[in-house]
Amino acid sequence: MPRQGVVMLLAVARALRPVARSVRTPVRPRSTVAEAESRFITGHPDCNVTPYIANLVGRDLHKKSAHPLGIIKDRIEAYFAGLETSYDVFDGEDPVVTTTQCFDDLNIPPEHPGRSKSDTYYLTDTELLRTHTSAHQSQHLRQGHEAFLCTGDVYRRDEIDASHFPAFHQMEGVRVFEKEEWESKGVEAVDLARDELRTPLEGLARHLFGDVEMRWVDAYFPFTEPSMELEIFFKGEWLEVLGCGVMEMQILEEAGLGDKRAWAFGLGLERLAMVLFDVPDIRLFWSDDKRFTKQFEAGMFKAGGVDMRKFKPYSKYPPCLKDVSFWLPKDAEDGSNLFSENNLCEVVRDAAGSLVEEVKLIDEFENKKKGLTSNCFRIVYRSMERSLTDDEINTIQEKVREDMVAKLGVELR
Ligand code: PHE
């Protein structure tokens, strides 16, 4: 389930010098750390949720009407409210779901990488932080909803850079068709569902981006067939807007709707908000800094961002770069390895929270004699809201190095 990176004009922001100082922390927990920990950090051997992640849950950025994510969500909901079909709207489901909801119900096979502990945050062996809003498709269908939208925060252990954050927001849409609808048109059920998804979703893209060039690209999702992605040509490049397809029959059958057909789509709110509002770094969405929050107002959206006030980067505080070189651990007998880039990112996130901007591999070589591979990663630390001190970064970096040895089994060089 890849998310494409979004190319951003970071240079503008970098050129600006800091103008103000603030000591706010970017993430304000909804509950105390202890409360969050007791629910998400279960002590189960499979639990890999960290305090930092636990404290992102429940911020409900998508429900804030003056936040860029809430503004885009409201705009999409308003579009669907204007269509002939009436869509039920959900945005408050618990992000803790079961492996059945997130994977089994959706035909996602046991060996799919999205299920692995290195990609996903588990509370126990059967409960996790949802990795996509598709986790709620089956439950809403079983409850009798035949056209609905469902928005929420989703979580993925992932790389660290300006367009990836372990929590982000998705919107799901589903629409079911009855036998009479394809029979009266004299077409196959699957063709009806596929044809019927094009018009509303192209209309949605125009509602967001204005009169743009579009193309449909074949895609693969385990829960739809055929599957496709809608791309638009925007600011000089092709941008993926959403993934969608005709829902696999198994999902409808298990929801007691075996005589019907349906389409489904899913989209990421951050991706859209970043390009439409010119937000250069995904971490900004989580910032409580007034210089960010004050720039957005409910209902300010205009299609394609034309004549709309964009985000003005206020300043970038200087980055602090630290490199770490190490020998990778050898594979265990079963071929597994404690080290992976995602696991390294989790170690860094755990020590640095939102002070880490990027983690990237800058060098790799093999020592044939030793039979070992060496990696060098560069960690870029930067706060969105203040200057960092050498002391605090050294303390964080020391913790990262210790955890790399203890948790990832690497040998520092
Ligand atoms: N759940 C998919 C993802 O996260 C998106 C999707 C939703 C695709 C619904 C098809 C249908 O990438």
Tab-separated table of C-alpha atoms and ligand atoms in Angstrom:
chain	number	residue	atom	x	y	z
A	1	MET	CA	0.000	0.000	0.000
A	2	PRO	CA	2.436	2.640	-1.107
A	3	ARG	CA	2.013	6.347	-0.687
A	4	GLN	CA	3.706	8.396	-3.314
A	5	GLY	CA	5.952	11.175	-2.113
A	6	VAL	CA	4.886	14.700	-2.942
A	7	VAL	CA	7.546	17.015	-4.327
A	8	MET	CA	7.588	20.168	-2.281
A	9	LEU	CA	9.146	23.562	-2.506
A	10	LEU	CA	11.267	23.231	0.571
A	11	ALA	CA	13.874	25.614	-0.723
A	12	VAL	CA	11.667	28.653	-0.166
A	13	ALA	CA	11.142	27.748	3.435
A	14	ARG	CA	14.826	26.973	3.936
A	15	ALA	CA	15.819	30.369	2.609
A	16	LEU	CA	13.848	32.107	5.315
A	17	ARG	CA	15.603	32.767	8.597
A	18	PRO	CA	13.918	32.130	11.933
A	19	VAL	CA	11.888	35.123	13.046
A	20	ALA	CA	10.236	33.970	16.227
A	21	ARG	CA	10.790	31.498	18.982
A	22	SER	CA	8.283	29.298	20.635
A	23	VAL	CA	8.666	26.531	23.150
A	24	ARG	CA	5.400	24.796	22.340
A	25	THR	CA	5.639	21.103	21.768
A	26	PRO	CA	4.120	20.197	18.411
A	27	VAL	CA	2.039	17.363	19.722
A	28	ARG	CA	-0.351	18.046	22.573
A	29	PRO	CA	-1.613	14.794	23.975
A	30	ARG	CA	-5.373	14.495	24.389
A	31	SER	CA	-4.964	12.376	27.464
A	32	THR	CA	-2.076	11.978	29.827
A	33	VAL	CA	0.739	9.767	28.691
A	34	ALA	CA	-0.175	7.255	31.385
A	35	GLU	CA	-3.791	7.026	30.200
A	36	ALA	CA	-2.805	6.622	26.580
A	37	GLU	CA	-0.207	4.052	27.488
A	38	SER	CA	-2.637	1.952	29.454
A	39	ARG	CA	-4.933	1.573	26.444
A	40	PHE	CA	-2.436	1.240	23.595
A	41	ILE	CA	0.685	-0.058	25.292
A	42	THR	CA	-0.732	-3.317	26.476
A	43	GLY	CA	2.310	-5.253	27.596
A	44	HIS	CA	1.373	-7.988	25.101
A	45	PRO	CA	4.492	-9.539	23.511
A	46	ASP	CA	3.281	-8.389	20.059
A	47	CYS	CA	2.658	-4.784	21.134
A	48	ASN	CA	4.866	-2.334	19.236
A	49	VAL	CA	2.964	0.906	19.940
A	50	THR	CA	5.273	3.476	21.532
A	51	PRO	CA	4.237	6.342	23.855
A	52	TYR	CA	4.856	8.788	21.030
A	53	ILE	CA	2.384	6.985	18.744
A	54	ALA	CA	-0.148	6.441	21.538
A	55	ASN	CA	-0.275	10.186	22.064
A	56	LEU	CA	-1.137	10.906	18.439
A	57	VAL	CA	-4.355	8.894	18.710
A	58	GLY	CA	-7.467	10.959	19.309
A	59	ARG	CA	-6.274	14.324	18.032
A	60	ASP	CA	-9.148	14.197	15.495
A	61	LEU	CA	-7.542	16.669	13.096
A	62	HIS	CA	-10.026	15.638	10.403
A	63	LYS	CA	-12.914	16.895	12.539
A	64	LYS	CA	-11.509	20.409	12.937
A	65	SER	CA	-13.309	22.626	10.444
A	66	ALA	CA	-10.553	25.271	10.400
A	67	HIS	CA	-7.701	22.756	9.978
A	68	PRO	CA	-6.522	21.993	6.428
A	69	LEU	CA	-7.478	18.314	6.815
A	70	GLY	CA	-10.946	19.226	8.112
A	71	ILE	CA	-11.362	21.806	5.329
A	72	ILE	CA	-10.631	19.201	2.628
A	73	LYS	CA	-12.840	16.599	4.318
A	74	ASP	CA	-15.750	19.078	4.532
A	75	ARG	CA	-15.248	19.970	0.889
A	76	ILE	CA	-15.421	16.310	-0.183
A	77	GLU	CA	-18.458	15.628	1.994
A	78	ALA	CA	-20.201	18.688	0.532
A	79	TYR	CA	-19.530	17.332	-2.965
A	80	PHE	CA	-21.113	13.960	-2.154
A	81	ALA	CA	-24.053	15.689	-0.415
A	82	GLY	CA	-24.793	17.366	-3.757
A	83	LEU	CA	-25.107	14.048	-5.642
A	84	GLU	CA	-28.390	12.281	-6.243
A	85	THR	CA	-27.443	9.263	-4.105
A	86	SER	CA	-27.400	10.080	-0.429
A	87	TYR	CA	-24.223	9.046	1.391
A	88	ASP	CA	-24.135	8.322	5.123
A	89	VAL	CA	-21.172	10.046	6.717
A	90	PHE	CA	-18.935	8.518	9.402
A	91	ASP	CA	-15.870	10.048	11.015
A	92	GLY	CA	-15.733	8.755	14.557
A	93	GLU	CA	-14.887	5.052	14.453
A	94	ASP	CA	-12.308	3.803	16.906
A	95	PRO	CA	-8.906	3.517	15.187
A	96	VAL	CA	-8.261	0.321	17.171
A	97	VAL	CA	-9.561	-2.509	14.993
A	98	THR	CA	-9.065	-6.263	14.804
A	99	THR	CA	-6.932	-8.111	12.264
A	100	THR	CA	-10.249	-9.488	10.974
A	101	GLN	CA	-11.561	-5.993	10.198
A	102	CYS	CA	-8.339	-4.605	8.793
A	103	PHE	CA	-7.173	-7.629	6.770
A	104	ASP	CA	-9.261	-10.844	6.764
A	105	ASP	CA	-12.579	-9.172	5.903
A	106	LEU	CA	-10.792	-7.489	2.988
A	107	ASN	CA	-9.269	-10.568	1.490
A	108	ILE	CA	-5.738	-9.459	2.443
A	109	PRO	CA	-3.640	-12.661	2.481
A	110	PRO	CA	-1.662	-13.777	5.566
A	111	GLU	CA	1.689	-13.093	3.857
A	112	HIS	CA	0.804	-9.520	2.799
A	113	PRO	CA	3.557	-7.133	4.010
A	114	GLY	CA	0.918	-4.706	5.332
A	115	ARG	CA	0.235	-7.204	8.101
A	116	SER	CA	3.817	-7.432	9.331
A	117	LYS	CA	4.928	-5.949	12.624
A	118	SER	CA	7.519	-3.893	10.807
A	119	ASP	CA	4.750	-2.074	8.865
A	120	THR	CA	1.911	-1.960	11.375
A	121	TYR	CA	1.307	-0.943	15.001
A	122	TYR	CA	-0.118	-3.845	16.995
A	123	LEU	CA	-1.670	-3.641	20.484
A	124	THR	CA	-1.940	-7.434	20.747
A	125	ASP	CA	-1.705	-10.265	18.225
A	126	THR	CA	-5.284	-9.545	17.083
A	127	GLU	CA	-5.728	-5.794	17.682
A	128	LEU	CA	-3.993	-2.976	15.854
A	129	LEU	CA	-4.159	0.666	14.872
A	130	ARG	CA	-5.976	0.571	11.524
A	131	THR	CA	-3.695	0.953	8.524
A	132	HIS	CA	-6.524	2.140	6.261
A	133	THR	CA	-10.151	3.204	6.543
A	134	SER	CA	-11.115	0.173	4.425
A	135	ALA	CA	-11.106	-1.613	7.814
A	136	HIS	CA	-14.651	-0.259	8.296
A	137	GLN	CA	-16.154	-1.271	4.936
A	138	SER	CA	-17.585	-4.590	6.093
A	139	GLN	CA	-19.062	-3.341	9.350
A	140	HIS	CA	-20.969	-0.507	7.642
A	141	LEU	CA	-22.237	-2.843	4.939
A	142	ARG	CA	-23.440	-5.312	7.577
A	143	GLN	CA	-25.216	-2.456	9.337
A	144	GLY	CA	-27.178	-1.842	6.151
A	145	HIS	CA	-25.423	1.258	4.772
A	146	GLU	CA	-25.325	1.038	0.993
A	147	ALA	CA	-23.683	4.380	0.238
A	148	PHE	CA	-21.306	5.925	2.746
A	149	LEU	CA	-18.167	7.926	3.433
A	150	CYS	CA	-15.889	7.102	6.339
A	151	THR	CA	-12.957	9.268	7.454
A	152	GLY	CA	-10.381	8.630	10.132
A	153	ASP	CA	-6.778	8.622	11.301
A	154	VAL	CA	-4.697	5.660	10.116
A	155	TYR	CA	-1.271	4.456	11.248
A	156	ARG	CA	1.686	2.929	9.449
A	157	ARG	CA	5.244	2.272	10.549
A	158	ASP	CA	7.032	3.920	7.728
A	159	GLU	CA	10.065	5.804	6.555
A	160	ILE	CA	10.651	9.355	7.800
A	161	ASP	CA	10.651	12.318	5.435
A	162	ALA	CA	8.657	15.460	4.587
A	163	SER	CA	5.696	13.519	3.177
A	164	HIS	CA	5.577	10.538	5.563
A	165	PHE	CA	4.324	10.563	9.119
A	166	PRO	CA	3.297	7.446	11.108
A	167	ALA	CA	-0.247	8.812	11.482
A	168	PHE	CA	-2.261	10.290	8.622
A	169	HIS	CA	-5.881	10.512	7.518
A	170	GLN	CA	-7.917	8.684	4.917
A	171	MET	CA	-11.425	8.866	3.553
A	172	GLU	CA	-13.229	5.823	2.271
A	173	GLY	CA	-16.315	5.789	0.066
A	174	VAL	CA	-18.590	2.889	-0.858
A	175	ARG	CA	-21.662	2.616	-3.081
A	176	VAL	CA	-23.775	-0.535	-3.528
A	177	PHE	CA	-25.929	-1.378	-6.573
A	178	GLU	CA	-28.999	-3.623	-6.823
A	179	LYS	CA	-29.663	-6.303	-9.405
A	180	GLU	CA	-32.435	-4.224	-11.045
A	181	GLU	CA	-29.928	-1.495	-11.846
A	182	TRP	CA	-27.660	-3.618	-14.045
A	183	GLU	CA	-30.492	-5.718	-15.443
A	184	SER	CA	-32.499	-2.683	-16.534
A	185	LYS	CA	-29.408	-1.393	-18.341
A	186	GLY	CA	-28.671	-4.811	-19.833
A	187	VAL	CA	-25.039	-4.820	-18.619
A	188	GLU	CA	-22.920	-7.096	-16.424
A	189	ALA	CA	-22.933	-6.185	-12.725
A	190	VAL	CA	-19.164	-5.602	-12.598
A	191	ASP	CA	-19.306	-3.318	-15.643
A	192	LEU	CA	-22.099	-1.269	-14.114
A	193	ALA	CA	-20.166	-0.769	-10.871
A	194	ARG	CA	-17.001	0.144	-12.767
A	195	ASP	CA	-18.752	2.571	-15.089
A	196	GLU	CA	-20.699	4.135	-12.242
A	197	LEU	CA	-17.601	4.980	-10.245
A	198	ARG	CA	-15.982	7.059	-12.962
A	199	THR	CA	-18.419	9.944	-13.079
A	200	PRO	CA	-18.700	10.746	-9.357
A	201	LEU	CA	-14.958	10.320	-8.751
A	202	GLU	CA	-13.918	12.432	-11.732
A	203	GLY	CA	-16.439	14.998	-10.497
A	204	LEU	CA	-14.791	14.849	-7.079
A	205	ALA	CA	-11.348	15.484	-8.581
A	206	ARG	CA	-12.731	18.526	-10.443
A	207	HIS	CA	-14.446	19.732	-7.284
A	208	LEU	CA	-11.044	19.701	-5.567
A	209	PHE	CA	-8.662	20.620	-8.364
A	210	GLY	CA	-10.756	22.520	-10.891
A	211	ASP	CA	-10.668	21.784	-14.582
A	212	VAL	CA	-7.628	19.511	-14.801
A	213	GLU	CA	-6.481	16.758	-17.125
A	214	MET	CA	-7.164	13.287	-15.671
A	215	ARG	CA	-6.241	9.692	-16.398
A	216	TRP	CA	-7.195	6.290	-15.020
A	217	VAL	CA	-4.317	3.941	-14.273
A	218	ASP	CA	-4.695	0.196	-13.574
A	219	ALA	CA	-3.833	-0.694	-9.999
A	220	TYR	CA	-3.983	-3.625	-7.620
A	221	PHE	CA	-5.749	-3.880	-4.261
A	222	PRO	CA	-6.596	-7.258	-2.707
A	223	PHE	CA	-10.198	-6.161	-2.052
A	224	THR	CA	-11.196	-4.755	-5.464
A	225	GLU	CA	-11.185	-6.164	-9.002
A	226	PRO	CA	-10.770	-4.389	-11.314
A	227	SER	CA	-8.755	-1.785	-9.400
A	228	MET	CA	-7.577	1.609	-10.590
A	229	GLU	CA	-6.142	4.923	-9.537
A	230	LEU	CA	-7.298	8.336	-10.653
A	231	GLU	CA	-4.489	10.728	-11.465
A	232	ILE	CA	-4.648	14.404	-12.334
A	233	PHE	CA	-2.108	16.628	-14.032
A	234	PHE	CA	-1.461	19.359	-11.482
A	235	LYS	CA	1.383	21.874	-11.210
A	236	GLY	CA	3.357	20.113	-13.918
A	237	GLU	CA	3.124	16.530	-12.724
A	238	TRP	CA	0.794	13.561	-12.507
A	239	LEU	CA	-0.596	13.238	-9.015
A	240	GLU	CA	-2.486	10.258	-7.650
A	241	VAL	CA	-5.773	11.424	-6.145
A	242	LEU	CA	-7.380	8.160	-5.073
A	243	GLY	CA	-7.421	4.382	-5.364
A	244	CYS	CA	-10.644	2.552	-6.128
A	245	GLY	CA	-12.277	-0.430	-7.753
A	246	VAL	CA	-15.172	-2.841	-7.861
A	247	MET	CA	-15.433	-4.546	-4.492
A	248	GLU	CA	-14.585	-8.264	-4.447
A	249	MET	CA	-17.779	-10.357	-4.163
A	250	GLN	CA	-16.459	-12.182	-1.107
A	251	ILE	CA	-16.715	-8.970	0.937
A	252	LEU	CA	-20.330	-8.396	-0.092
A	253	GLU	CA	-21.222	-12.058	0.444
A	254	GLU	CA	-19.807	-12.053	3.947
A	255	ALA	CA	-21.810	-8.908	4.680
A	256	GLY	CA	-25.008	-10.657	3.518
A	257	LEU	CA	-25.161	-8.716	0.229
A	258	GLY	CA	-24.240	-11.542	-2.157
A	259	ASP	CA	-26.855	-10.462	-4.706
A	260	LYS	CA	-25.421	-6.927	-5.079
A	261	ARG	CA	-22.356	-5.183	-6.511
A	262	ALA	CA	-20.394	-2.197	-5.195
A	263	TRP	CA	-17.525	0.158	-5.835
A	264	ALA	CA	-15.170	1.567	-3.198
A	265	PHE	CA	-12.530	4.282	-3.132
A	266	GLY	CA	-9.929	5.483	-0.641
A	267	LEU	CA	-7.930	8.699	-0.545
A	268	GLY	CA	-5.337	10.312	1.719
A	269	LEU	CA	-6.250	13.748	3.056
A	270	GLU	CA	-2.665	14.865	3.783
A	271	ARG	CA	-1.490	14.303	0.216
A	272	LEU	CA	-4.289	16.456	-1.121
A	273	ALA	CA	-3.947	19.138	1.560
A	274	MET	CA	-0.166	19.386	0.993
A	275	VAL	CA	-0.514	20.172	-2.708
A	276	LEU	CA	-3.652	22.298	-2.460
A	277	PHE	CA	-2.440	24.504	0.410
A	278	ASP	CA	1.317	24.317	-0.361
A	279	VAL	CA	2.123	22.759	3.017
A	280	PRO	CA	5.787	21.683	2.694
A	281	ASP	CA	6.112	19.233	5.597
A	282	ILE	CA	3.530	16.704	6.800
A	283	ARG	CA	4.481	17.281	10.449
A	284	LEU	CA	2.995	20.778	10.253
A	285	PHE	CA	-0.535	19.324	10.297
A	286	TRP	CA	0.125	18.209	13.870
A	287	SER	CA	1.452	21.563	15.007
A	288	ASP	CA	-0.399	23.718	17.507
A	289	ASP	CA	1.776	26.674	16.575
A	290	LYS	CA	-0.523	29.644	15.945
A	291	ARG	CA	1.601	30.649	12.982
A	292	PHE	CA	0.321	27.472	11.344
A	293	THR	CA	-3.221	27.150	12.717
A	294	LYS	CA	-4.144	30.837	12.196
A	295	GLN	CA	-3.552	30.578	8.469
A	296	PHE	CA	-6.619	28.382	7.873
A	297	GLU	CA	-10.336	29.061	8.118
A	298	ALA	CA	-13.398	26.854	7.767
A	299	GLY	CA	-14.786	26.902	4.250
A	300	MET	CA	-11.823	28.816	2.754
A	301	PHE	CA	-11.302	26.205	0.044
A	302	LYS	CA	-11.446	27.067	-3.645
A	303	ALA	CA	-11.102	24.480	-6.424
A	304	GLY	CA	-7.515	23.887	-7.426
A	305	GLY	CA	-6.419	26.379	-4.806
A	306	VAL	CA	-7.016	29.121	-7.386
A	307	ASP	CA	-7.414	32.520	-5.692
A	308	MET	CA	-7.157	30.750	-2.363
A	309	ARG	CA	-4.743	31.861	0.335
A	310	LYS	CA	-1.903	29.327	0.490
A	311	PHE	CA	0.213	28.390	3.451
A	312	LYS	CA	3.036	30.884	3.970
A	313	PRO	CA	6.052	29.154	5.501
A	314	TYR	CA	7.020	31.204	8.537
A	315	SER	CA	10.551	30.081	9.120
A	316	LYS	CA	12.581	27.011	9.273
A	317	TYR	CA	14.816	26.544	12.225
A	318	PRO	CA	18.238	25.162	11.448
A	319	PRO	CA	18.535	21.397	11.051
A	320	CYS	CA	20.961	19.298	13.021
A	321	LEU	CA	22.511	16.365	11.125
A	322	LYS	CA	23.842	13.203	12.710
A	323	ASP	CA	25.272	10.234	10.839
A	324	VAL	CA	25.417	6.746	12.261
A	325	SER	CA	27.444	3.910	10.708
A	326	PHE	CA	27.053	0.291	11.685
A	327	TRP	CA	27.338	-3.346	10.635
A	328	LEU	CA	23.983	-4.980	9.943
A	329	PRO	CA	23.189	-8.037	12.059
A	330	LYS	CA	23.398	-11.364	10.252
A	331	ASP	CA	20.110	-13.067	9.346
A	332	ALA	CA	18.748	-15.489	11.921
A	333	GLU	CA	18.407	-19.145	10.913
A	334	ASP	CA	14.817	-18.597	9.758
A	335	GLY	CA	16.030	-15.747	7.531
A	336	SER	CA	14.612	-13.017	9.781
A	337	ASN	CA	16.585	-9.949	10.792
A	338	LEU	CA	15.986	-7.526	13.673
A	339	PHE	CA	17.142	-4.665	11.494
A	340	SER	CA	14.946	-2.994	8.891
A	341	GLU	CA	14.705	0.617	7.810
A	342	ASN	CA	11.208	0.856	9.337
A	343	ASN	CA	12.494	-0.509	12.638
A	344	LEU	CA	15.314	2.022	12.622
A	345	CYS	CA	12.780	4.797	11.960
A	346	GLU	CA	10.722	3.610	14.917
A	347	VAL	CA	13.768	3.702	17.187
A	348	VAL	CA	14.478	7.274	16.039
A	349	ARG	CA	10.842	8.365	16.405
A	350	ASP	CA	10.709	6.871	19.856
A	351	ALA	CA	13.738	8.886	20.961
A	352	ALA	CA	13.080	12.099	19.031
A	353	GLY	CA	9.293	12.352	18.593
A	354	SER	CA	8.443	14.998	16.044
A	355	LEU	CA	11.943	16.496	16.187
A	356	VAL	CA	13.069	14.101	13.461
A	357	GLU	CA	12.584	15.330	9.920
A	358	GLU	CA	14.268	12.677	7.837
A	359	VAL	CA	16.143	9.387	8.096
A	360	LYS	CA	18.009	8.360	4.966
A	361	LEU	CA	20.536	5.780	3.876
A	362	ILE	CA	23.604	7.613	2.556
A	363	ASP	CA	26.128	4.808	2.211
A	364	GLU	CA	26.206	1.040	1.994
A	365	PHE	CA	29.008	-1.418	1.340
A	366	GLU	CA	29.822	-5.049	1.831
A	367	ASN	CA	32.939	-6.401	3.472
A	368	LYS	CA	33.266	-9.769	1.721
A	369	LYS	CA	35.984	-11.018	4.081
A	370	LYS	CA	33.898	-10.371	7.179
A	371	GLY	CA	30.707	-11.350	5.375
A	372	LEU	CA	29.102	-8.200	6.761
A	373	THR	CA	27.271	-5.228	5.292
A	374	SER	CA	27.778	-1.722	6.569
A	375	ASN	CA	25.149	1.014	6.407
A	376	CYS	CA	25.422	4.689	7.121
A	377	PHE	CA	22.206	6.591	7.838
A	378	ARG	CA	21.858	10.334	8.112
A	379	ILE	CA	19.332	11.554	10.663
A	380	VAL	CA	18.079	15.098	10.179
A	381	TYR	CA	16.704	16.648	13.360
A	382	ARG	CA	14.729	19.852	13.156
A	383	SER	CA	11.944	21.383	15.172
A	384	MET	CA	9.038	23.073	13.428
A	385	GLU	CA	8.815	25.569	16.249
A	386	ARG	CA	12.147	26.358	17.892
A	387	SER	CA	15.922	26.033	17.683
A	388	LEU	CA	17.368	22.818	18.994
A	389	THR	CA	20.320	22.759	21.356
A	390	ASP	CA	23.401	20.589	20.821
A	391	ASP	CA	22.893	19.045	24.234
A	392	GLU	CA	19.371	17.840	23.620
A	393	ILE	CA	20.243	16.388	20.202
A	394	ASN	CA	23.320	14.660	21.600
A	395	THR	CA	21.168	13.089	24.305
A	396	ILE	CA	18.616	11.918	21.731
A	397	GLN	CA	21.319	10.614	19.389
A	398	GLU	CA	22.942	8.701	22.237
A	399	LYS	CA	19.587	7.038	23.001
A	400	VAL	CA	19.164	6.176	19.311
A	401	ARG	CA	22.618	4.555	19.218
A	402	GLU	CA	21.978	2.553	22.389
A	403	ASP	CA	18.572	1.362	21.139
A	404	MET	CA	20.035	0.406	17.778
A	405	VAL	CA	22.365	-2.006	19.540
A	406	ALA	CA	19.818	-3.257	22.077
A	407	LYS	CA	16.734	-3.508	19.863
A	408	LEU	CA	18.049	-3.906	16.322
A	409	GLY	CA	21.165	-5.976	17.018
A	410	VAL	CA	23.516	-3.795	14.987
A	411	GLU	CA	27.213	-3.301	15.701
A	412	LEU	CA	28.104	0.390	15.731
A	413	ARG	CA	31.260	1.352	13.863
B	1	PHE	N1	-7.301	1.119	1.312
B	1	PHE	C1	-6.531	1.461	0.142
B	1	PHE	C2	-5.196	2.077	0.600
B	1	PHE	O1	-5.043	2.408	1.753
B	1	PHE	C3	-7.265	2.424	-0.765
B	1	PHE	C4	-8.513	1.834	-1.392
B	1	PHE	C5	-9.749	1.934	-0.769
B	1	PHE	C6	-8.436	1.201	-2.620
B	1	PHE	C7	-10.880	1.410	-1.362
B	1	PHE	C8	-9.543	0.664	-3.222
B	1	PHE	C9	-10.775	0.776	-2.589
B	1	PHE	O2	-4.278	2.241	-0.168
